Amino acid sequence: MILEVAIRHKGFGAGKAARPVLADLAFSLGANEIVAVVGPSGCGKTTLLRLIAGLDAAFEGHITWPGLARPRLGVVFQEPRLLPWRTLWENLALVLPPGQEGAAEALLHRLGLWPHRDAYPGQISLGMARRAAIARAFAVAPDLVLLDEPFASLDAANAALGRAILLETWCARPTAALLVTHDLLDAAALADRVLILAGPPSRIAAEIPIAPDQRRNDAASAERLATSLRAAIAKGAISGS
Amino acid sequence: MGFLLLWEVAARLAGSRLLPTASAVVAMMAHEAASGDLLFNLGITLLRVAASFAIAMVLGTALGLALGVWRWLDLAFDSWLIVLLNMPALVLIVLMYVWFGLNEPTAVIAVALNKLPSTAVTVREGARALDRGLMEMARSYRMGRLATLRHVVLPQLHPYLFAAARSGLAIIWKIVLVVELLGRSNGVGFAIEEYFQLFDVTRILAYTLAFILVVQAIEWGLWQPLERHVNRWRR
């Protein structure tokens, strides 16, 4: 167990405009486990990630890291969020903890970014920038990687490519990861466990473990898994609550 | 070049002692430079400009950054800034001399105080436009304060800093001359006052021309290469 989340209440605004976003939302995350949090756009998924990343401390409840004094995070945002005025390598080097340079180099080689290490983010394609952002998140030897809809703005083919790259990276450096997405296909392709959010305010409506032999298979079986997940959810996991 | 030609022709037509020809001014500049007076006064003035400029830029940037980031500070200091921004340079200089004496630090600080508010205001605009996404990235990856300032914040302020530096240099050297004229016994401002009393327009223009050449050299030799360097990532 590396992360325990127990959020009683998180809202935005005050007075009449107050709007609860998350309520009574609790789950935990084990080492090297990938958990997908799935919900419709605007249901508070990004808010949840921001709470876990420590970017927003205004909520009721607690988020604890058993056994970790200062958890190290890798975050993949919706956009790459690389520093445009630093080269690809500098973008990684700036956040690397001491001694991780070799591992970061290996990761860049593996993702085909090494030849572009001295390019500025504006000089490479957006796809490469996304890959670099994923590499950065895994290169810092994180205790947990947070992924905020990393493939949301991609077409189907590129999203599939993105999932493959993410999987490749995770295999190279396994770590706990929390993937927030509106797309069940992301969850089916990557997760050990799927949490379905429903609301508002959002809470966990269903928790679906993926059988070990169905985890992280090829794209076709991910499609089939996503379809069966969709069917299971429609059958009542959410509405039956 | 065209300006020099126009000047030469106009001066020859006027034929007056009060408007010397460009060639006479250039010759005088060379003569004064050879005697050492020009270089000495120019050097003293440049030192004062450099000191005032450094103080105004560093403190102005820090203040502007703080004002842009923290709204409560902005509200608290906004009226102070407006007072300082609209205070005539001459009044500030005279007050500083009266309160702190006719000495070098007072002169330098009086000049810096004249420039500081406009630097702060320019940088504040930049600080208000800082990319929140990149700041969040820096925070979640636990970049230190200094590293965040150097690699995330300052690069976003570069255009504002260059704007402040260029206009700052132009204003500061003008104000330094006033400070020298009022309360120093050397420097370009002091020399110009001397030649003013003698109605020696040739020498006044020679000093002015020398200073303009220096500023142009700074533009070509410092600002432009520096700007190319910090903008190397732009396509």
Coordinates of C-alpha atoms in Angstrom, one line a residue:
Chain A
M1 CA 0.0 0.0 0.0
I2 CA 1.6 3.3 -1.0
L3 CA -1.4 5.7 -1.2
E4 CA -4.6 6.0 0.8
V5 CA -7.2 8.5 -0.4
A6 CA -10.2 9.4 1.8
I7 CA -11.9 12.6 0.6
R8 CA -15.0 13.5 2.5
H9 CA -15.7 16.6 0.6
K10 CA -14.2 18.8 -2.1
G11 CA -16.1 21.7 -3.6
F12 CA -15.6 24.9 -5.5
G13 CA -17.2 28.3 -4.9
A14 CA -18.8 29.6 -1.8
G15 CA -22.3 30.5 -0.6
K16 CA -25.0 30.1 -3.1
A17 CA -22.5 29.3 -5.9
A18 CA -21.0 26.5 -3.9
R19 CA -20.7 23.4 -6.0
P20 CA -19.6 20.0 -4.5
V21 CA -17.4 18.1 -6.8
L22 CA -16.1 15.1 -4.8
A23 CA -17.8 13.5 -1.8
D24 CA -17.0 10.4 0.3
L25 CA -14.5 9.2 -2.2
A26 CA -12.0 6.6 -0.9
F27 CA -9.6 4.1 -2.4
S28 CA -6.1 2.9 -2.0
L29 CA -3.3 2.0 -4.3
G30 CA -0.7 -0.8 -4.0
A31 CA 2.9 -0.8 -5.2
N32 CA 3.3 -1.2 -9.0
E33 CA -0.4 -1.2 -9.4
I34 CA -2.1 0.7 -12.2
V35 CA -5.5 2.0 -11.2
A36 CA -7.8 3.7 -13.8
V37 CA -10.4 6.2 -12.6
V38 CA -13.1 6.5 -15.2
G39 CA -15.8 9.1 -15.4
P40 CA -17.4 11.6 -17.7
S41 CA -15.8 14.9 -18.5
G42 CA -16.2 17.5 -15.8
C43 CA -16.9 15.0 -13.0
G44 CA -13.8 16.1 -11.0
K45 CA -11.2 13.6 -12.2
T46 CA -8.6 16.3 -12.7
T47 CA -9.5 17.8 -9.3
L48 CA -8.9 14.4 -7.7
L49 CA -5.4 14.3 -9.3
R50 CA -4.6 17.8 -8.2
L51 CA -5.5 16.9 -4.6
I52 CA -3.2 13.8 -4.7
A53 CA -0.4 15.8 -6.4
G54 CA -0.6 18.3 -3.5
L55 CA -1.5 21.2 -5.9
D56 CA -4.7 21.9 -4.0
A57 CA -4.9 21.6 -0.2
A58 CA -8.4 22.9 0.2
F59 CA -10.5 19.8 0.9
E60 CA -11.9 17.8 3.7
G61 CA -10.5 14.4 4.3
H62 CA -7.0 13.0 4.1
I63 CA -4.5 11.7 1.6
T64 CA -1.8 9.6 3.2
W65 CA 1.3 7.9 1.9
P66 CA 2.1 4.9 4.2
G67 CA 5.8 4.5 4.6
L68 CA 6.7 7.4 2.4
A69 CA 8.0 10.6 4.1
R70 CA 8.2 12.6 0.9
P71 CA 6.6 10.7 -2.0
R72 CA 8.1 11.4 -5.4
L73 CA 5.6 12.0 -8.1
G74 CA 5.7 11.8 -11.9
V75 CA 2.9 13.7 -13.5
V76 CA 1.7 13.5 -17.1
F77 CA -0.7 16.4 -17.7
Q78 CA -3.2 16.7 -20.5
E79 CA -0.7 18.8 -22.4
P80 CA 3.0 17.9 -22.3
R81 CA 3.9 20.9 -20.2
L82 CA 7.6 20.9 -21.2
L83 CA 9.6 24.1 -20.7
P84 CA 9.8 25.5 -24.3
W85 CA 13.1 27.3 -23.5
R86 CA 14.9 24.1 -22.4
T87 CA 16.0 21.2 -24.5
L88 CA 14.3 17.8 -24.2
W89 CA 17.2 16.5 -22.1
E90 CA 17.3 19.7 -19.9
N91 CA 13.6 19.2 -19.3
L92 CA 14.3 15.8 -17.8
A93 CA 17.5 16.7 -16.1
L94 CA 15.9 19.6 -14.3
V95 CA 13.6 17.3 -12.4
L96 CA 15.7 14.2 -12.0
P97 CA 16.8 13.2 -8.6
P98 CA 20.6 12.6 -8.3
G99 CA 21.8 9.3 -9.8
Q100 CA 18.9 8.8 -12.2
E101 CA 20.6 10.2 -15.3
G102 CA 21.6 6.8 -16.7
A103 CA 18.0 5.5 -16.3
A104 CA 16.6 8.6 -17.9
E105 CA 19.0 8.2 -20.8
A106 CA 17.9 4.5 -21.3
L107 CA 14.3 5.6 -21.2
L108 CA 14.9 8.2 -23.9
H109 CA 16.6 5.6 -26.1
R110 CA 13.8 3.2 -25.6
L111 CA 11.2 5.8 -26.6
G112 CA 13.2 6.9 -29.6
L113 CA 13.8 10.3 -28.2
W114 CA 17.5 10.2 -27.7
P115 CA 18.4 11.6 -31.2
H116 CA 16.2 14.6 -30.3
R117 CA 17.6 15.2 -26.8
D118 CA 19.1 18.6 -27.8
A119 CA 15.9 19.8 -29.6
Y120 CA 13.6 22.4 -28.0
P121 CA 10.0 21.3 -27.5
G122 CA 8.9 23.7 -30.2
Q123 CA 11.1 21.9 -32.7
I124 CA 9.6 18.4 -32.3
S125 CA 6.2 17.1 -33.1
L126 CA 3.4 17.2 -30.4
G127 CA 3.5 13.4 -30.4
M128 CA 7.2 13.4 -29.5
A129 CA 6.5 16.1 -26.8
R130 CA 3.9 13.8 -25.3
R131 CA 6.3 10.9 -25.3
A132 CA 8.9 13.2 -23.6
A133 CA 6.4 14.1 -21.0
I134 CA 5.7 10.4 -20.3
A135 CA 9.5 9.7 -20.2
R136 CA 9.9 12.6 -17.7
A137 CA 7.2 11.2 -15.4
F138 CA 8.8 7.8 -15.3
A139 CA 12.4 8.9 -15.3
V140 CA 12.3 10.6 -11.8
A141 CA 12.0 7.1 -10.1
P142 CA 8.6 8.0 -8.9
D143 CA 6.7 6.4 -6.1
L144 CA 3.5 7.1 -8.1
V145 CA 2.8 8.3 -11.6
L146 CA -0.3 10.4 -12.1
L147 CA -1.8 10.5 -15.6
D148 CA -4.4 13.1 -16.4
E149 CA -6.2 12.1 -19.6
P150 CA -2.9 11.8 -21.4
F151 CA -4.6 10.7 -24.7
A152 CA -7.7 12.8 -24.6
S153 CA -6.9 15.1 -27.5
L154 CA -5.6 12.3 -29.8
D155 CA -7.4 10.5 -32.6
A156 CA -7.9 6.8 -32.2
A157 CA -4.7 5.6 -33.9
N158 CA -2.5 8.0 -31.9
A159 CA -4.3 7.2 -28.7
A160 CA -3.5 3.5 -29.3
L161 CA 0.1 4.5 -30.0
G162 CA 0.2 6.5 -26.8
R163 CA -1.1 3.6 -24.8
A164 CA 1.5 1.3 -26.3
I165 CA 4.2 3.9 -25.4
L166 CA 2.9 4.2 -21.9
L167 CA 2.8 0.5 -21.5
E168 CA 6.4 0.2 -22.8
T169 CA 7.5 2.8 -20.4
W170 CA 5.8 1.2 -17.5
C171 CA 7.4 -2.2 -18.4
A172 CA 10.8 -0.5 -18.4
R173 CA 10.2 1.1 -15.0
P174 CA 7.2 -0.5 -13.2
T175 CA 5.7 1.8 -10.7
A176 CA 2.3 2.6 -9.1
A177 CA 0.2 4.7 -11.4
L178 CA -3.2 6.4 -11.3
L179 CA -4.7 7.0 -14.7
V180 CA -7.6 9.3 -14.9
T181 CA -9.6 9.1 -18.1
H182 CA -13.1 9.3 -19.7
D183 CA -12.2 6.5 -22.1
L184 CA -12.8 2.9 -20.9
L185 CA -10.4 1.8 -23.6
D186 CA -7.5 3.5 -21.8
A187 CA -8.6 1.7 -18.6
A188 CA -8.9 -1.7 -20.3
A189 CA -5.5 -1.5 -22.0
L190 CA -3.6 -0.4 -19.0
A191 CA -5.2 -1.0 -15.6
D192 CA -5.2 -3.6 -12.9
R193 CA -8.3 -2.2 -11.4
V194 CA -10.9 0.2 -12.7
L195 CA -12.8 2.7 -10.5
I196 CA -16.0 4.1 -12.0
L197 CA -16.9 7.6 -10.8
A198 CA -20.5 8.8 -10.7
G199 CA -22.1 11.9 -9.3
P200 CA -22.3 14.8 -8.8
P201 CA -20.8 15.0 -6.4
S202 CA -18.5 12.3 -7.7
R203 CA -17.9 9.1 -5.6
I204 CA -16.8 5.6 -6.6
A205 CA -19.9 3.9 -8.0
A206 CA -18.1 0.7 -8.9
E207 CA -14.8 -1.0 -8.5
I208 CA -13.9 -3.5 -11.2
P209 CA -10.8 -5.6 -10.8
I210 CA -9.3 -6.9 -14.1
A211 CA -8.4 -10.6 -14.1
P212 CA -4.6 -11.1 -14.2
D213 CA -4.7 -12.9 -17.5
Q214 CA -6.7 -10.0 -19.1
R215 CA -4.3 -7.2 -18.0
R216 CA -2.3 -5.3 -20.5
N217 CA -2.8 -7.6 -23.5
D218 CA -2.8 -6.6 -27.2
A219 CA -5.0 -3.9 -28.6
A220 CA -7.7 -6.3 -29.8
S221 CA -8.2 -7.9 -26.4
A222 CA -8.2 -4.4 -24.8
E223 CA -11.1 -3.5 -27.2
R224 CA -13.0 -6.6 -26.1
L225 CA -12.3 -5.9 -22.5
A226 CA -13.6 -2.4 -22.8
T227 CA -16.8 -3.6 -24.4
S228 CA -17.4 -6.0 -21.6
L229 CA -16.6 -3.3 -19.0
R230 CA -19.1 -1.0 -20.8
A231 CA -21.7 -3.8 -20.7
A232 CA -21.1 -4.5 -17.0
I233 CA -21.4 -0.8 -16.1
A234 CA -24.6 -0.4 -18.2
K235 CA -26.1 -3.5 -16.4
G236 CA -26.3 -1.7 -13.2
A237 CA -23.0 -1.3 -11.5
I238 CA -23.7 2.5 -11.5
S239 CA -27.4 2.9 -11.8
G240 CA -28.0 0.1 -9.2
S241 CA -26.3 2.1 -6.5
Chain B
M1 CA 24.3 58.6 -41.7
G2 CA 21.5 60.6 -43.4
F3 CA 21.1 62.4 -40.1
L4 CA 24.7 63.4 -39.9
L5 CA 24.6 64.7 -43.5
L6 CA 21.5 66.7 -42.9
W7 CA 23.1 68.2 -39.7
E8 CA 26.3 69.1 -41.6
V9 CA 24.4 70.9 -44.4
A10 CA 22.1 72.7 -42.0
A11 CA 25.0 73.8 -39.8
R12 CA 27.0 75.1 -42.8
L13 CA 23.9 77.1 -44.0
A14 CA 23.3 78.5 -40.6
G15 CA 27.0 79.3 -40.1
S16 CA 26.4 80.0 -36.4
R17 CA 28.6 79.3 -33.4
L18 CA 25.5 77.9 -31.7
L19 CA 25.1 75.1 -34.2
P20 CA 28.5 73.6 -35.0
T21 CA 28.9 71.3 -38.0
A22 CA 28.9 67.5 -37.5
S23 CA 32.5 67.3 -38.6
A24 CA 33.5 69.9 -36.0
V25 CA 31.7 67.9 -33.3
V26 CA 33.4 64.7 -34.3
A27 CA 36.8 66.4 -34.4
M28 CA 36.1 67.9 -30.9
M29 CA 35.1 64.4 -29.7
A30 CA 38.4 63.0 -30.9
H31 CA 40.3 65.9 -29.4
E32 CA 38.6 65.6 -26.0
A33 CA 39.1 61.8 -26.1
A34 CA 42.8 62.3 -26.7
S35 CA 43.1 64.7 -23.8
G36 CA 41.6 62.1 -21.5
D37 CA 38.8 64.4 -20.1
L38 CA 36.1 62.9 -22.2
L39 CA 37.0 59.3 -21.3
F40 CA 37.4 60.1 -17.6
N41 CA 34.0 61.9 -17.4
L42 CA 32.3 59.3 -19.6
G43 CA 33.8 56.5 -17.5
I44 CA 32.6 58.0 -14.2
T45 CA 29.1 58.6 -15.7
L46 CA 28.9 55.0 -17.0
L47 CA 29.9 53.6 -13.6
R48 CA 27.0 55.6 -12.1
V49 CA 24.7 54.4 -14.8
A50 CA 25.7 50.8 -14.3
A51 CA 25.3 50.9 -10.6
S52 CA 21.8 52.7 -10.8
F53 CA 20.8 50.4 -13.6
A54 CA 21.7 47.2 -11.6
I55 CA 19.9 48.4 -8.5
A56 CA 16.8 49.5 -10.4
M57 CA 16.6 46.3 -12.4
V58 CA 17.2 43.8 -9.6
L59 CA 15.0 45.5 -7.0
G60 CA 12.4 46.5 -9.6
T61 CA 12.2 42.9 -11.0
A62 CA 11.9 41.4 -7.5
L63 CA 9.2 43.9 -6.6
G64 CA 7.3 43.5 -9.9
L65 CA 7.4 39.7 -9.5
A66 CA 6.1 39.9 -6.0
L67 CA 3.3 42.3 -7.0
G68 CA 2.3 40.2 -9.9
V69 CA 2.2 37.0 -7.9
W70 CA 0.6 38.2 -4.6
R71 CA -2.5 40.2 -5.1
W72 CA -2.7 41.6 -1.5
L73 CA 0.8 43.0 -1.9
D74 CA -0.2 44.6 -5.2
L75 CA -3.2 46.3 -3.5
A76 CA -1.0 47.5 -0.6
F77 CA 1.7 48.9 -2.8
D78 CA -0.3 50.1 -5.8
S79 CA -0.7 53.7 -4.6
W80 CA 3.0 53.9 -3.6
L81 CA 4.0 52.9 -7.1
I82 CA 1.7 55.5 -8.6
V83 CA 3.3 58.2 -6.4
L84 CA 6.8 57.1 -7.3
L85 CA 6.0 56.7 -11.0
N86 CA 4.6 60.3 -11.2
M87 CA 7.2 61.9 -9.0
P88 CA 9.3 64.3 -11.1
A89 CA 12.9 63.0 -11.3
L90 CA 14.2 66.4 -10.3
V91 CA 12.1 66.6 -7.1
L92 CA 13.2 63.1 -6.1
I93 CA 16.9 64.0 -6.7
V94 CA 16.7 67.3 -4.8
L95 CA 14.9 65.6 -1.9
M96 CA 17.4 62.8 -1.7
Y97 CA 20.3 65.3 -1.8
V98 CA 18.7 67.4 0.9
W99 CA 18.0 64.4 3.2
F100 CA 21.1 62.3 2.6
G101 CA 23.7 64.7 1.5
L102 CA 25.6 65.4 -1.7
N103 CA 27.4 62.1 -1.9
E104 CA 27.9 59.2 -4.3
P105 CA 25.5 56.6 -2.8
T106 CA 22.7 59.2 -2.6
A107 CA 23.3 60.1 -6.3
V108 CA 23.2 56.5 -7.4
I109 CA 20.2 55.6 -5.3
A110 CA 18.3 58.7 -6.4
V111 CA 18.7 57.6 -10.0
A112 CA 17.7 54.0 -9.3
L113 CA 14.6 55.2 -7.4
N114 CA 13.5 57.0 -10.5
K115 CA 13.7 53.9 -12.7
L116 CA 12.6 51.3 -10.2
P117 CA 8.8 51.8 -10.3
S118 CA 8.6 51.6 -14.1
T119 CA 10.7 48.3 -14.0
A120 CA 8.4 47.0 -11.3
V121 CA 5.2 47.9 -13.3
T122 CA 6.6 46.2 -16.5
V123 CA 7.7 43.1 -14.7
R124 CA 4.4 42.9 -12.9
E125 CA 2.5 42.6 -16.2
G126 CA 4.8 39.7 -17.0
A127 CA 4.3 38.1 -13.6
R128 CA 0.5 38.3 -14.0
A129 CA 0.8 36.4 -17.3
L130 CA 2.9 33.5 -15.9
D131 CA 1.8 30.1 -17.2
R132 CA 0.0 28.3 -14.4
G133 CA 0.4 24.9 -16.0
L134 CA 4.2 25.2 -16.0
M135 CA 4.2 26.4 -12.3
E136 CA 2.1 23.3 -11.4
M137 CA 4.5 21.1 -13.3
A138 CA 7.4 22.6 -11.3
R139 CA 5.6 22.2 -8.0
S140 CA 4.5 18.6 -8.6
Y141 CA 8.0 17.6 -9.7
R142 CA 9.3 19.4 -6.6
M143 CA 11.7 21.8 -8.3
G144 CA 13.3 24.0 -5.7
R145 CA 12.4 27.7 -5.5
L146 CA 15.6 28.9 -7.1
A147 CA 15.4 26.3 -9.9
T148 CA 11.8 27.3 -10.5
L149 CA 12.8 31.0 -10.6
R150 CA 15.6 30.4 -13.0
H151 CA 14.2 27.8 -15.3
V152 CA 10.4 28.4 -15.2
V153 CA 9.7 32.0 -14.2
L154 CA 12.6 34.2 -15.5
P155 CA 12.4 32.7 -19.1
Q156 CA 8.8 33.8 -19.2
L157 CA 9.8 37.3 -18.1
H158 CA 12.6 37.8 -20.7
P159 CA 10.6 39.9 -23.1
Y160 CA 9.5 42.2 -20.2
L161 CA 13.0 42.3 -18.8
F162 CA 14.4 43.4 -22.1
A163 CA 11.8 46.0 -22.5
A164 CA 12.5 47.3 -19.0
A165 CA 16.3 47.2 -19.6
R166 CA 16.2 49.1 -22.9
S167 CA 13.9 51.9 -21.7
G168 CA 15.7 51.8 -18.4
L169 CA 19.1 52.5 -19.8
A170 CA 17.8 55.4 -21.9
I171 CA 16.1 57.0 -18.9
I172 CA 18.8 56.3 -16.4
W173 CA 21.6 58.0 -18.3
K174 CA 19.5 61.1 -18.8
I175 CA 18.8 61.2 -15.1
V176 CA 22.4 60.5 -14.1
L177 CA 23.4 63.7 -16.0
V178 CA 20.9 65.7 -14.0
V179 CA 22.2 64.2 -10.7
E180 CA 25.8 65.1 -11.8
L181 CA 24.8 68.6 -12.8
L182 CA 23.1 69.2 -9.4
G183 CA 25.5 67.6 -7.0
R184 CA 28.7 66.0 -8.4
S185 CA 32.0 67.4 -9.4
N186 CA 32.8 65.1 -12.3
G187 CA 31.0 63.1 -15.0
V188 CA 29.3 64.0 -18.2
G189 CA 26.6 66.0 -16.5
F190 CA 29.1 68.1 -14.7
A191 CA 31.1 68.7 -17.9
I192 CA 28.0 69.8 -19.8
E193 CA 27.1 72.3 -17.1
E194 CA 30.6 73.8 -17.4
Y195 CA 30.4 74.1 -21.2
F196 CA 26.8 75.4 -20.8
Q197 CA 28.2 78.3 -18.8
L198 CA 30.8 78.9 -21.6
F199 CA 28.1 78.5 -24.3
D200 CA 30.5 75.9 -25.8
V201 CA 27.9 74.0 -27.9
T202 CA 30.5 72.0 -29.8
R203 CA 31.8 70.4 -26.6
I204 CA 28.2 69.8 -25.3
L205 CA 27.4 68.0 -28.6
A206 CA 30.6 66.1 -28.6
Y207 CA 29.8 64.6 -25.1
T208 CA 26.3 63.8 -26.3
L209 CA 27.5 62.1 -29.4
A210 CA 30.0 60.1 -27.4
F211 CA 27.3 58.9 -25.1
I212 CA 25.0 58.0 -27.9
L213 CA 27.8 55.9 -29.5
V214 CA 28.2 54.1 -26.1
V215 CA 24.5 53.3 -25.9
Q216 CA 24.5 52.1 -29.5
A217 CA 27.5 49.9 -28.7
I218 CA 25.6 48.4 -25.7
E219 CA 22.6 47.7 -27.9
W220 CA 24.7 45.9 -30.5
G221 CA 27.2 44.4 -28.3
L222 CA 25.1 43.4 -25.3
W223 CA 21.3 43.5 -25.7
Q224 CA 21.0 42.0 -29.2
P225 CA 23.4 39.0 -28.6
L226 CA 21.8 38.4 -25.2
E227 CA 18.4 38.5 -26.7
R228 CA 19.4 36.1 -29.5
H229 CA 20.8 33.8 -26.8
V230 CA 17.7 33.7 -24.6
N231 CA 15.4 33.4 -27.7
R232 CA 17.4 30.5 -29.2
W233 CA 14.5 28.1 -28.6
R234 CA 12.0 30.2 -30.6
R235 CA 11.6 28.9 -34.1

